[in-house]
Short mmCIF file of C-alpha atoms and ligand atoms in Angstrom, two decimals:
data_model
loop_
_atom_site.label_atom_id
_atom_site.label_comp_id
_atom_site.label_asym_id
_atom_site.label_seq_id
_atom_site.Cartn_x
_atom_site.Cartn_y
_atom_site.Cartn_z
CA UNK A 1 14.03 15.13 29.50
CA UNK A 2 10.70 16.87 28.89
CA UNK A 3 11.79 17.68 25.38
CA UNK A 4 12.44 14.02 24.62
CA UNK A 5 9.04 12.98 25.97
CA UNK A 6 7.28 15.57 23.81
CA UNK A 7 9.18 14.34 20.74
CA UNK A 8 8.22 10.73 21.42
CA UNK A 9 4.59 11.63 21.97
CA UNK A 10 4.46 13.57 18.74
CA UNK A 11 6.07 10.71 16.88
CA UNK A 12 3.62 8.24 18.36
CA UNK A 13 0.72 10.47 17.38
CA UNK A 14 1.84 10.60 13.73
CA UNK A 15 2.70 6.93 13.62
CA UNK A 16 -0.73 6.09 14.97
CA UNK A 17 -2.49 8.44 12.55
CA UNK A 18 -0.53 7.09 9.57
CA UNK A 19 -1.08 3.42 10.43
CA UNK A 20 -4.80 4.14 10.93
CA UNK A 21 -4.93 5.82 7.52
CA UNK A 22 -3.28 2.82 5.85
CA UNK A 23 -5.67 0.46 7.65
CA UNK A 24 -8.67 2.49 6.46
CA UNK A 25 -7.49 2.69 2.87
CA UNK A 26 -6.06 -0.80 2.53
CA UNK A 27 -3.66 0.10 -0.27
CA UNK A 28 -2.40 3.63 -0.32
CA UNK A 29 0.41 6.05 -1.16
CA UNK A 30 2.22 8.64 0.96
CA UNK A 31 0.26 11.34 -0.83
CA UNK A 32 -3.11 9.71 -0.14
CA UNK A 33 -2.12 9.28 3.51
CA UNK A 34 -1.33 12.99 3.75
CA UNK A 35 -4.72 13.86 2.25
CA UNK A 36 -6.44 11.57 4.71
CA UNK A 37 -4.63 13.16 7.67
CA UNK A 38 -5.26 16.63 6.31
CA UNK A 39 -9.01 15.96 6.46
CA UNK A 40 -8.56 15.30 10.19
CA UNK A 41 -6.60 18.54 10.55
CA UNK A 42 -3.35 16.68 11.02
CA UNK A 43 -0.81 18.49 8.91
CA UNK A 44 2.29 16.45 8.13
CA UNK A 45 5.07 17.14 5.65
CA UNK A 46 6.07 14.84 2.80
CA UNK A 47 9.24 13.99 4.66
CA UNK A 48 7.45 13.06 7.88
CA UNK A 49 4.92 10.88 6.06
CA UNK A 50 7.73 9.18 4.20
CA UNK A 51 9.70 8.59 7.41
CA UNK A 52 6.69 7.20 9.25
CA UNK A 53 5.70 4.82 6.43
CA UNK A 54 9.33 3.63 6.18
CA UNK A 55 9.36 2.94 9.89
CA UNK A 56 6.00 1.17 9.86
CA UNK A 57 7.22 -0.95 6.98
CA UNK A 58 10.44 -1.85 8.79
CA UNK A 59 8.51 -2.88 11.88
CA UNK A 60 6.16 -5.02 9.78
CA UNK A 61 2.98 -3.08 10.56
CA UNK A 62 2.45 -2.29 6.89
CA UNK A 63 4.11 -3.71 3.78
CA UNK A 64 4.97 -2.55 0.32
CA UNK A 65 2.40 -3.20 -2.40
CA UNK A 66 3.07 -3.04 -6.15
CA UNK A 67 3.85 0.52 -7.26
CA UNK A 68 1.27 2.73 -8.96
CA UNK A 69 1.16 3.31 -12.73
CA UNK A 70 3.37 6.36 -12.22
CA UNK A 71 5.88 4.35 -10.23
CA UNK A 72 4.85 5.78 -6.87
CA UNK A 73 5.41 3.60 -3.84
CA UNK A 74 2.20 2.02 -2.56
CA UNK A 75 1.61 0.55 0.89
CA UNK A 76 -0.53 -2.32 2.04
CA UNK A 77 -2.30 -2.78 5.37
CA UNK A 78 -2.51 -6.52 4.71
CA UNK A 79 0.85 -7.87 5.88
CA UNK A 80 0.11 -11.51 5.06
CA UNK A 81 1.52 -13.06 1.87
CA UNK A 82 -0.91 -12.30 -0.94
CA UNK A 83 -1.18 -11.44 -4.60
CA UNK A 84 -2.76 -8.49 -6.34
CA UNK A 85 -5.09 -7.62 -9.14
CA UNK A 86 -4.47 -4.20 -10.68
CA UNK A 87 -6.90 -2.44 -13.00
CA UNK A 88 -5.06 -1.08 -16.02
CA UNK A 89 -7.55 1.75 -16.46
CA UNK A 90 -8.04 3.22 -12.98
CA UNK A 91 -4.95 1.71 -11.30
CA UNK A 92 -7.20 0.29 -8.58
CA UNK A 93 -5.65 -2.58 -6.65
CA UNK A 94 -7.29 -5.55 -4.91
CA UNK A 95 -6.00 -8.46 -2.87
CA UNK A 96 -6.25 -11.89 -4.42
CA UNK A 97 -4.78 -15.24 -3.54
CA UNK A 98 -3.51 -17.31 -6.45
CA UNK A 99 0.17 -17.99 -6.09
CA UNK A 100 0.00 -21.27 -4.20
CA UNK A 101 -2.17 -22.93 -6.85
CA UNK A 102 -0.44 -21.37 -9.82
CA UNK A 103 3.22 -21.54 -8.81
CA UNK A 104 3.63 -25.26 -9.64
CA UNK A 105 2.09 -24.64 -13.09
CA UNK A 106 4.46 -21.75 -13.74
CA UNK A 107 7.45 -23.74 -12.55
CA UNK A 108 6.48 -26.49 -14.98
CA UNK A 109 6.48 -24.05 -17.91
CA UNK A 110 9.77 -22.60 -16.73
CA UNK A 111 11.54 -25.96 -16.66
CA UNK A 112 11.55 -25.99 -12.92
CA UNK A 113 12.61 -22.38 -12.31
CA UNK A 114 11.34 -21.30 -8.92
CA UNK A 115 8.66 -18.64 -8.87
CA UNK A 116 8.95 -16.54 -5.73
CA UNK A 117 7.38 -13.41 -4.37
CA UNK A 118 3.88 -12.15 -4.94
CA UNK A 119 2.09 -12.20 -8.25
CA UNK A 120 0.38 -9.30 -9.94
CA UNK A 121 -2.44 -9.87 -12.40
CA UNK A 122 -3.57 -7.00 -14.64
CA UNK A 123 -7.01 -6.47 -16.06
CA UNK A 124 -10.02 -4.22 -16.00
CA UNK A 125 -12.03 -3.83 -12.80
CA UNK A 126 -15.83 -4.11 -12.63
CA UNK A 127 -16.38 -0.37 -12.69
CA UNK A 128 -14.05 0.21 -15.63
CA UNK A 129 -15.43 -2.78 -17.58
CA UNK A 130 -18.93 -1.35 -17.20
CA UNK A 131 -17.77 2.07 -18.39
CA UNK A 132 -16.19 0.65 -21.55
CA UNK A 133 -19.28 -1.42 -22.27
CA UNK A 134 -21.43 1.69 -21.88
CA UNK A 135 -19.58 3.63 -24.56
CA UNK A 136 -19.64 0.91 -27.21
ZN1 LIG B 1 -10.73 0.19 -12.88
ZN1 LIG B 2 -2.67 -6.09 -0.84
#
């Protein structure tokens, strides 16, 4: 009995710490979550982080965001329907909201094909645009 309670408490502690880390970072990866927790002296394994993020995703507390450049799974603290802007240089990701306005236009060009899911727009973020300007 006691053993079970301890297990549950430990699980809750990690789940809480991981969901807090995602909330703080907005969009994040398992690796970034581990770094964040490490800074607070919470040491979790890859496997545990992965399990916790899977569980949080299944229960709808966090959701999956577009993957990183390297194809690493990225999580989102914003669980509402939304679109993303991704910087091609630094791989930074921001929430945007465009699909509702743009979906009818896309459907028109696609002869009525239905556009579903969230949209991802690529470009160069403010910081990266400034950097490129600076070197030319
Ligand atoms: Zn950038
Ligand atoms: Zn997002």
